[in-house]
Amino acid sequence: MSEQPLINVANVNLFYSDFQALKDINLSIAENEITAFIGPSGCGKTTLLKCFNRMTDLVEGCKVNGTITIDGQDVFDKSVDVNLLRKDVGMVFQKPNPFPMSIYDNIAFGPRTHGIRKRKDLDPIVTQSLQRAGIWNEVKNNLFKSALSVSGGQQQRICIARALAVEPKILLMDEPTSALDPISTGVIEELCQELKEQFTIVIVTHNMQQAARISDKTAFFLLGEMLEFGETQKVFSKPENEKCERYITGKFG
């Protein structure tokens, strides 16, 4: 593991037209760790997550200043190929969103986009991605069935496999279990613990117990500011910020 942080956020401010959604964010994220972003709705955590792979480019009137580097490269630099950035920085959304095609074609979609076309090359990628996402044994006999035909929890793991198929360095997860039942949530939490051996994970969650269970570091956001960041155990047991303590103990939010 390198000493250098994989993601470095320096003096980042973000505006949606006149509204300032992020205020002077400074943060470093280490490789092969799970970092959780917590805080009430509308506090900026998903907005920051979307900066990492420039999903914010898709929002009209969005302006970002400051720098975000991944492996030392500023993601907002004009020379950055956004398609390659999104290959390196995968995303899993709140609601499972498999494409309306077969399970196989969902997983092969990314590799095909990046030029891998032959079945003999795609087969091992599909198999390995589904294995990494912990769903291979459940779907291996139904790879050519629609990805929409399986349960919500399985769909979300197919979406994780789809993100892993292009070998990202970083996996962003925006409340990946909020639409799932407790058993599927537990499966995905266990999966995150396994995946951090190979990938760096940043997860936005409203579920404080989830952040406490699976993350190495936790950042607390409120009204666009990051008020607390540190080792998860310390943030939950002895937060330095009073508003963070009130949020964690359920006094607001």
GROMACS .gro file of C-alpha atoms in nm, residues 109-248:
model
  140
  109PHE     CA    1  -2.122  -0.407  -2.163
  110GLY     CA    2  -1.823  -0.216  -2.019
  111PRO     CA    3  -1.550  -0.440  -2.163
  112ARG     CA    4  -1.719  -0.420  -2.507
  113THR     CA    5  -1.726  -0.039  -2.480
  114HIS     CA    6  -1.351  -0.051  -2.425
  115GLY     CA    7  -1.288  -0.273  -2.729
  116ILE     CA    8  -1.311  -0.631  -2.599
  117ARG     CA    9  -1.548  -0.803  -2.844
  118LYS     CA   10  -1.461  -1.171  -2.870
  119ARG     CA   11  -1.664  -1.423  -2.674
  120LYS     CA   12  -1.350  -1.614  -2.568
  121ASP     CA   13  -1.215  -1.294  -2.409
  122LEU     CA   14  -1.547  -1.185  -2.258
  123ASP     CA   15  -1.640  -1.520  -2.097
  124PRO     CA   16  -1.367  -1.516  -1.828
  125ILE     CA   17  -1.434  -1.147  -1.750
  126VAL     CA   18  -1.807  -1.216  -1.700
  127THR     CA   19  -1.734  -1.521  -1.484
  128GLN     CA   20  -1.474  -1.347  -1.267
  129SER     CA   21  -1.686  -1.032  -1.221
  130LEU     CA   22  -1.990  -1.232  -1.109
  131GLN     CA   23  -1.768  -1.437  -0.877
  132ARG     CA   24  -1.619  -1.121  -0.723
  133ALA     CA   25  -1.970  -0.985  -0.671
  134GLY     CA   26  -2.065  -1.306  -0.491
  135ILE     CA   27  -2.347  -1.398  -0.728
  136TRP     CA   28  -2.192  -1.644  -0.975
  137ASN     CA   29  -2.341  -1.957  -0.816
  138GLU     CA   30  -2.690  -1.804  -0.818
  139VAL     CA   31  -2.691  -1.702  -1.186
  140LYS     CA   32  -2.437  -1.923  -1.367
  141ASN     CA   33  -2.713  -2.137  -1.523
  142ASN     CA   34  -2.921  -1.834  -1.627
  143LEU     CA   35  -2.663  -1.599  -1.779
  144PHE     CA   36  -2.877  -1.535  -2.086
  145LYS     CA   37  -3.193  -1.454  -1.892
  146SER     CA   38  -3.289  -1.092  -1.840
  147ALA     CA   39  -3.106  -0.923  -1.552
  148LEU     CA   40  -3.445  -0.775  -1.459
  149SER     CA   41  -3.584  -1.123  -1.383
  150VAL     CA   42  -3.390  -1.169  -1.055
  151SER     CA   43  -3.453  -1.021  -0.709
  152GLY     CA   44  -3.355  -0.666  -0.610
  153GLY     CA   45  -3.060  -0.786  -0.403
  154GLN     CA   46  -2.934  -0.999  -0.691
  155GLN     CA   47  -2.983  -0.709  -0.934
  156GLN     CA   48  -2.767  -0.488  -0.713
  157ARG     CA   49  -2.490  -0.750  -0.709
  158ILE     CA   50  -2.515  -0.773  -1.090
  159CYS     CA   51  -2.467  -0.393  -1.098
  160ILE     CA   52  -2.160  -0.433  -0.874
  161ALA     CA   53  -2.028  -0.707  -1.107
  162ARG     CA   54  -2.092  -0.479  -1.406
  163ALA     CA   55  -1.887  -0.204  -1.239
  164LEU     CA   56  -1.604  -0.450  -1.157
  165ALA     CA   57  -1.586  -0.591  -1.512
  166VAL     CA   58  -1.374  -0.297  -1.635
  167GLU     CA   59  -1.123  -0.339  -1.348
  168PRO     CA   60  -1.175  -0.003  -1.173
  169LYS     CA   61  -0.939   0.122  -0.902
  170ILE     CA   62  -1.223   0.278  -0.707
  171LEU     CA   63  -1.584   0.175  -0.648
  172LEU     CA   64  -1.828   0.452  -0.554
  173MET     CA   65  -2.149   0.335  -0.387
  174ASP     CA   66  -2.440   0.575  -0.341
  175GLU     CA   67  -2.660   0.419  -0.071
  176PRO     CA   68  -2.632   0.079  -0.241
  177THR     CA   69  -2.851  -0.105   0.011
  178SER     CA   70  -3.122   0.151   0.086
  179ALA     CA   71  -3.372  -0.021  -0.148
  180LEU     CA   72  -3.288  -0.373  -0.022
  181ASP     CA   73  -3.413  -0.604   0.252
  182PRO     CA   74  -3.192  -0.675   0.559
  183ILE     CA   75  -3.063  -1.010   0.427
  184SER     CA   76  -2.955  -0.864   0.091
  185THR     CA   77  -2.804  -0.567   0.279
  186GLY     CA   78  -2.595  -0.806   0.490
  187VAL     CA   79  -2.474  -0.989   0.179
  188ILE     CA   80  -2.360  -0.663   0.016
  189GLU     CA   81  -2.190  -0.544   0.337
  190GLU     CA   82  -1.992  -0.870   0.353
  191LEU     CA   83  -1.910  -0.832  -0.014
  192CYS     CA   84  -1.771  -0.480   0.046
  193GLN     CA   85  -1.535  -0.619   0.310
  194GLU     CA   86  -1.404  -0.874   0.059
  195LEU     CA   87  -1.378  -0.627  -0.229
  196LYS     CA   88  -1.162  -0.379  -0.038
  197GLU     CA   89  -0.876  -0.629  -0.068
  198GLN     CA   90  -0.865  -0.536  -0.438
  199PHE     CA   91  -1.051  -0.205  -0.466
  200THR     CA   92  -1.092   0.125  -0.282
  201ILE     CA   93  -1.454   0.186  -0.183
  202VAL     CA   94  -1.631   0.512  -0.102
  203ILE     CA   95  -1.987   0.462   0.022
  204VAL     CA   96  -2.260   0.715   0.093
  205THR     CA   97  -2.499   0.580   0.355
  206HIS     CA   98  -2.785   0.704   0.570
  207ASN     CA   99  -2.751   0.389   0.778
  208MET     CA  100  -2.519   0.478   1.064
  209GLN     CA  101  -2.489   0.115   1.178
  210GLN     CA  102  -2.376   0.024   0.829
  211ALA     CA  103  -2.103   0.292   0.833
  212ALA     CA  104  -1.990   0.170   1.176
  213ARG     CA  105  -1.990  -0.196   1.064
  214ILE     CA  106  -1.804  -0.179   0.735
  215SER     CA  107  -1.599   0.139   0.699
  216ASP     CA  108  -1.240   0.212   0.799
  217LYS     CA  109  -1.287   0.591   0.789
  218THR     CA  110  -1.597   0.807   0.818
  219ALA     CA  111  -1.664   1.164   0.705
  220PHE     CA  112  -1.962   1.358   0.846
  221PHE     CA  113  -2.119   1.628   0.627
  222LEU     CA  114  -2.367   1.901   0.715
  223LEU     CA  115  -2.496   2.177   0.486
  224GLY     CA  116  -2.213   2.132   0.238
  225GLU     CA  117  -1.933   2.128   0.496
  226MET     CA  118  -1.729   1.831   0.615
  227LEU     CA  119  -1.731   1.871   0.992
  228GLU     CA  120  -1.558   1.548   1.099
  229PHE     CA  121  -1.330   1.293   0.935
  230GLY     CA  122  -1.129   1.014   1.089
  231GLU     CA  123  -1.107   0.648   1.188
  232THR     CA  124  -1.463   0.517   1.202
  233GLN     CA  125  -1.429   0.378   1.553
  234LYS     CA  126  -1.314   0.717   1.682
  235VAL     CA  127  -1.578   0.915   1.492
  236PHE     CA  128  -1.852   0.696   1.640
  237SER     CA  129  -1.714   0.664   1.993
  238LYS     CA  130  -1.555   1.007   2.049
  239PRO     CA  131  -1.652   1.256   1.778
  240GLU     CA  132  -1.481   1.592   1.813
  241ASN     CA  133  -1.758   1.790   1.648
  242GLU     CA  134  -2.069   1.852   1.857
  243LYS     CA  135  -2.304   1.843   1.557
  244CYS     CA  136  -2.153   1.510   1.450
  245GLU     CA  137  -2.212   1.372   1.799
  246ARG     CA  138  -2.574   1.491   1.794
  247TYR     CA  139  -2.628   1.330   1.453
  248ILE     CA  140  -2.471   0.998   1.554
   0.00000   0.00000   0.00000
